[in-house]
Short mmCIF file of C-alpha atoms in Angstrom, two decimals:
data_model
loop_
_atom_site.label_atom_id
_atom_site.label_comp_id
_atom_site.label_asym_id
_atom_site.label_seq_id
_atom_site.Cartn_x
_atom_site.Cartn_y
_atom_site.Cartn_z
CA UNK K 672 -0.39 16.02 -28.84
CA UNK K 673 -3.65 14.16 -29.75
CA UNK K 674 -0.81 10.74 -30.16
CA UNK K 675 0.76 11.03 -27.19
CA UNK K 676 -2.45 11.29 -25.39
CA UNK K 677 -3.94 8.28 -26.71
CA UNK K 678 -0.13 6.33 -26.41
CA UNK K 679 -1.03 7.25 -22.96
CA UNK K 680 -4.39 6.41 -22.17
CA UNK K 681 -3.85 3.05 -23.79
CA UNK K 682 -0.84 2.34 -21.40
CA UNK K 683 -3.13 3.53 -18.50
CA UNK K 684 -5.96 0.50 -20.10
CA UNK K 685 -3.34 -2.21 -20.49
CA UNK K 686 -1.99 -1.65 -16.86
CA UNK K 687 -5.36 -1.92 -15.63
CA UNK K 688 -6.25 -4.87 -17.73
CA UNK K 689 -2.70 -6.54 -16.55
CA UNK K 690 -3.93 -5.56 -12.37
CA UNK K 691 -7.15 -7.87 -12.99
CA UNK K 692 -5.33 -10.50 -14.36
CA UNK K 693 -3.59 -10.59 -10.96
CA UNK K 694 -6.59 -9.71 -8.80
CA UNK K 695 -8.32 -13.26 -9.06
CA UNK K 696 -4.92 -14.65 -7.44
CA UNK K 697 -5.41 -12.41 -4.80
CA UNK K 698 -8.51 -12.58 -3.83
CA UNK K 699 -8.74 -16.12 -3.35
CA UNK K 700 -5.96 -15.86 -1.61
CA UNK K 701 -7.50 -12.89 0.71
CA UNK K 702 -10.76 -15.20 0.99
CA UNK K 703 -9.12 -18.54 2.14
CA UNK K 704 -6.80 -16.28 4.69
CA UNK K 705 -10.18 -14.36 6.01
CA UNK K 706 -12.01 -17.48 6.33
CA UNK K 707 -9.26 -19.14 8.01
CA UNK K 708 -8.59 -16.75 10.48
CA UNK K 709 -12.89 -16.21 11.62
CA UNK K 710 -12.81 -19.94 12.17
CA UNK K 711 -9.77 -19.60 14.34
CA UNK K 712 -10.87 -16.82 16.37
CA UNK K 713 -14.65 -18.07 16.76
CA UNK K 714 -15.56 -15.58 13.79
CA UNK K 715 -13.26 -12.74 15.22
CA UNK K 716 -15.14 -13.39 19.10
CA UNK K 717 -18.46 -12.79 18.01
CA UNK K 718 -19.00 -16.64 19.64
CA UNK K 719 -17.97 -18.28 22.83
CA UNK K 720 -17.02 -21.49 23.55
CA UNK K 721 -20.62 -22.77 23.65
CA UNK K 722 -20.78 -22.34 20.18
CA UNK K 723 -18.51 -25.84 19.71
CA UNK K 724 -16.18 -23.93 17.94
CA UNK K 725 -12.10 -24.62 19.07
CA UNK K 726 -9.22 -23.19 18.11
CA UNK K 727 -6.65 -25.11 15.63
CA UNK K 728 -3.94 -25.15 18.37
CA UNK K 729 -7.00 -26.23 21.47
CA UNK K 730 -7.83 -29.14 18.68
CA UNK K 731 -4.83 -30.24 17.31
CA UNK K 732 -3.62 -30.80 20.68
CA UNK K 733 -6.06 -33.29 21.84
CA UNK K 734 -4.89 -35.91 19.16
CA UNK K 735 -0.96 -37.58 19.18
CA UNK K 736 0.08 -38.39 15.49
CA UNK K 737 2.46 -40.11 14.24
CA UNK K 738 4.80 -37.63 12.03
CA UNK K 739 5.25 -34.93 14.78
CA UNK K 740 2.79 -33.22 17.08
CA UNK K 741 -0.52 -31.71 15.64
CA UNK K 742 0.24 -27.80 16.64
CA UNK K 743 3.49 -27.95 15.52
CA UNK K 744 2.50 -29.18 11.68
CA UNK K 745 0.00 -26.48 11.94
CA UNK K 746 2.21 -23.63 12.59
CA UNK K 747 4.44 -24.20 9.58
CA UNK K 748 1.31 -22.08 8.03
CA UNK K 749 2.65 -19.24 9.10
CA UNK K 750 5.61 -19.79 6.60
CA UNK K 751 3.37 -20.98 3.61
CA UNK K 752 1.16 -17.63 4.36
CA UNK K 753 4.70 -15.65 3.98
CA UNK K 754 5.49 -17.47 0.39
CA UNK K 755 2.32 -16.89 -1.03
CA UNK K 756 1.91 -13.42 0.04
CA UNK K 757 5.17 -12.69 -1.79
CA UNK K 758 3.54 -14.42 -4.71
CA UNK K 759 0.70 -12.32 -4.89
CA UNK K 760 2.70 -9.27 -4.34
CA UNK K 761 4.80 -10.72 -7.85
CA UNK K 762 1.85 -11.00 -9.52
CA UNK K 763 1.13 -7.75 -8.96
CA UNK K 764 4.37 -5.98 -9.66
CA UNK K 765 4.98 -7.96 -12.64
CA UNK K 766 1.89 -6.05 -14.25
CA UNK K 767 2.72 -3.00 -12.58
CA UNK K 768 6.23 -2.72 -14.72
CA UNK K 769 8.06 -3.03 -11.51
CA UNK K 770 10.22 -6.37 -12.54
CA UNK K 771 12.25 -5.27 -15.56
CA UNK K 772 13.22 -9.10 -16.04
CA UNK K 773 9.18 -10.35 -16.20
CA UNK K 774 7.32 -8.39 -18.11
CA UNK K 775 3.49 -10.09 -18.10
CA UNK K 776 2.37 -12.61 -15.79
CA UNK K 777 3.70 -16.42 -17.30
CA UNK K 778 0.78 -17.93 -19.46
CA UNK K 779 0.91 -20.92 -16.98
CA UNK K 780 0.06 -19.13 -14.36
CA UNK K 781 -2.89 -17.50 -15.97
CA UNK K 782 -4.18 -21.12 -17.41
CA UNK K 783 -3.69 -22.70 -14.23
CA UNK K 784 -5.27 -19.74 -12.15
CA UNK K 785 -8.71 -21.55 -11.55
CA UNK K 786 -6.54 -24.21 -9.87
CA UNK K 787 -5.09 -21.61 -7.44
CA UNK K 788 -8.58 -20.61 -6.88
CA UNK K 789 -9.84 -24.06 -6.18
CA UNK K 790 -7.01 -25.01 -3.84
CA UNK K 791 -7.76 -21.78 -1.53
CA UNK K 792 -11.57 -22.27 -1.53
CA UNK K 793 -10.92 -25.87 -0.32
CA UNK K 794 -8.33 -24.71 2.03
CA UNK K 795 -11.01 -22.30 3.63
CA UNK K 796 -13.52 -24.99 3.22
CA UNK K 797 -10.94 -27.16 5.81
CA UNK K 798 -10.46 -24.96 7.78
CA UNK K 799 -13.81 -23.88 8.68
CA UNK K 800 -14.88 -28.19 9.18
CA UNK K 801 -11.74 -27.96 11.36
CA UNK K 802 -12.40 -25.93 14.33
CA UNK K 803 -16.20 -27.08 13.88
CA UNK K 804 -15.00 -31.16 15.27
CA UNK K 805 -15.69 -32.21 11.23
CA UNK K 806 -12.34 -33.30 11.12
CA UNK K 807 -12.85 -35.76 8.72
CA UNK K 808 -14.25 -33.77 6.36
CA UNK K 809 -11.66 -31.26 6.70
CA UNK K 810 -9.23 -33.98 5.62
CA UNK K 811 -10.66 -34.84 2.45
CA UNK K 812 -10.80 -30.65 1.75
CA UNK K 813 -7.66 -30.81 2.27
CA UNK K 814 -6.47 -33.90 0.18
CA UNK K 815 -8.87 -31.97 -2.75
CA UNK K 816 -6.25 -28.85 -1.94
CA UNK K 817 -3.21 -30.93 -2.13
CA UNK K 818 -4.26 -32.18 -5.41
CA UNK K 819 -5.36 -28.65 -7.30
CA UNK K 820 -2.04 -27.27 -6.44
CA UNK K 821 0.09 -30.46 -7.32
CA UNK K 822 -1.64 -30.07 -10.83
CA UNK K 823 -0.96 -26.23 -11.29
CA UNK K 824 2.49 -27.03 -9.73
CA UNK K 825 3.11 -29.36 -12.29
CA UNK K 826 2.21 -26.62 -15.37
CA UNK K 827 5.04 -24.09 -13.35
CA UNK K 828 7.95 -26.57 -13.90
CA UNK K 829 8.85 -24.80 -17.16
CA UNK K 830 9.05 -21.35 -15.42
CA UNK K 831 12.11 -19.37 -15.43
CA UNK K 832 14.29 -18.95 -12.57
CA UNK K 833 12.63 -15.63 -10.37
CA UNK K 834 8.84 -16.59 -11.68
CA UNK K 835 9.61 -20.20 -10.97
CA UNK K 836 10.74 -19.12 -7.66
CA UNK K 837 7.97 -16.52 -7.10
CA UNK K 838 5.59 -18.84 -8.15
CA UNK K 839 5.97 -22.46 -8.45
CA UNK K 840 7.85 -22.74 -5.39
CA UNK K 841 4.81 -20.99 -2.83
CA UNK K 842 2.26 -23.68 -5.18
CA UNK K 843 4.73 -26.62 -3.87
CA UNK K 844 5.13 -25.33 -0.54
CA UNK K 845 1.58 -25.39 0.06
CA UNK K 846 0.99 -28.70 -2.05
CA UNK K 847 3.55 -30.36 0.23
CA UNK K 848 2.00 -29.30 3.76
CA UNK K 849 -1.34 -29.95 2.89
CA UNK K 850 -0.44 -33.44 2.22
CA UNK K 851 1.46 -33.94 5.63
CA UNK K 852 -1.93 -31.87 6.98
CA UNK K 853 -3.94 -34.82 5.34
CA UNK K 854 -1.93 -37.43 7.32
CA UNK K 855 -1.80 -35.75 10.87
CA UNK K 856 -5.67 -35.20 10.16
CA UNK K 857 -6.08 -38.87 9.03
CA UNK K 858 -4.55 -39.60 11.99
CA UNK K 859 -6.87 -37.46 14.47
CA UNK K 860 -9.95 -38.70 12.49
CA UNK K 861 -8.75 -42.25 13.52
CA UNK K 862 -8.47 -41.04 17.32
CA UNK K 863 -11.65 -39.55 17.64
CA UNK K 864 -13.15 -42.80 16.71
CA UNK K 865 -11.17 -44.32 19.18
CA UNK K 866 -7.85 -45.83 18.06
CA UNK K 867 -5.32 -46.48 20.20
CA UNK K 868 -1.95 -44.68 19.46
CA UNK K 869 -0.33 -48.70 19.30
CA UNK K 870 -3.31 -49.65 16.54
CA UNK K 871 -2.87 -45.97 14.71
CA UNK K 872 1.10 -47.22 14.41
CA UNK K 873 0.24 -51.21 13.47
CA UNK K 874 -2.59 -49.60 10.89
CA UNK K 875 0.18 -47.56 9.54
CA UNK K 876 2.60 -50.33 8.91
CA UNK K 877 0.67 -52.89 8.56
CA UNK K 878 -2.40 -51.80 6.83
#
């Protein structure tokens, strides 16, 4: 039985080893949501409204823009949160031999991870400048996120169809609203420094 035992315990290893390939994903994922959702909540209520902190939705709506209105670009979130929760949950059930068609997490995933994990440190970054007034800052965090997951989006374009799915389309998703968060932020940056909703139109057409 001694074979079968060790068969065993070296299956037992190499789904462990496969889980912490997947658990950097996650994490930064769990990190950027956790930050994200103190700085919304004035760090879960522990401070009041003297502490300067305001809520995404009590900020956004201060400031017009021009593609649509601030709270509204800010709740399409909800539906990036909801693609890249699924791809964590992939990640993990592709090394938990629960896809029979995807056997190991893609290798461009894995050599792109770090990007992943810059893209949701900067995201948490933004979003704690945010609610803090440093909207400006939060922009270029932003811009920085938008960029780390264009790059890992462009090593996922050789993906199959359910990993490509699974996991290059969340990275877009993501890549794509940050960038439209980077112009409606642009755009309250210029506000709060006083520009006129006529000038914020001429600057964007006219430059």
């Amino acid at each position: 039985h001694y074979p079968l035992r060790r068969q065993r315990q070296m299956c037992i290893r190499d789904s462990r080893m496969g889980l912490a390939l997947a658990l950097p994903s996650a994490l930064a994922l769990g990190l950027q949501l956790l930050v994200a959702a103190a700085a919304d909540s004035r760090c879960f209520g522990a401070f009041g409204s003297e502490s300067g902190c305001l809520p995404t939705a009590q900020l956004s709506g201060r400031f017009p823009t021009l593609l649509m209105p601030s709270a509204t670009t800010f709740d399409v979130a909800a539906y990036v949160l909801a693609a890249e929760l699924a791809l964590v949950t992939f990640l993990f059930a592709v090394e938990g031999g629960l896809v029979e068609s995807v056997h190991t997490i893609p290798p461009e995933w894995l050599q792109g991870q770090h990007l992943w994990i810059i893209a949701n440190a900067l995201q948490a970054a933004a979003s704690a400048l945010f609610v803090t007034g440093r909207v400006a800052a939060s922009t270029f965090a932003v811009g920085g996120c938008a960029a780390a997951l264009t790059t890992l989006g462009s090593t996922l374009l050789t993906l199959e169809s359910l990993p490509y799915l699974l996991l290059s389309a969340p990275v877009w998703m993501h890549a794509g609203w940050a960038a439209v968060i980077v112009f409606v932020q642009a755009g309250m940056t210029a506000m709060s420094f006083g520009l006129s909703a006529s000038g914020l139109i001429a600057t964007a057409f006219f430059g």
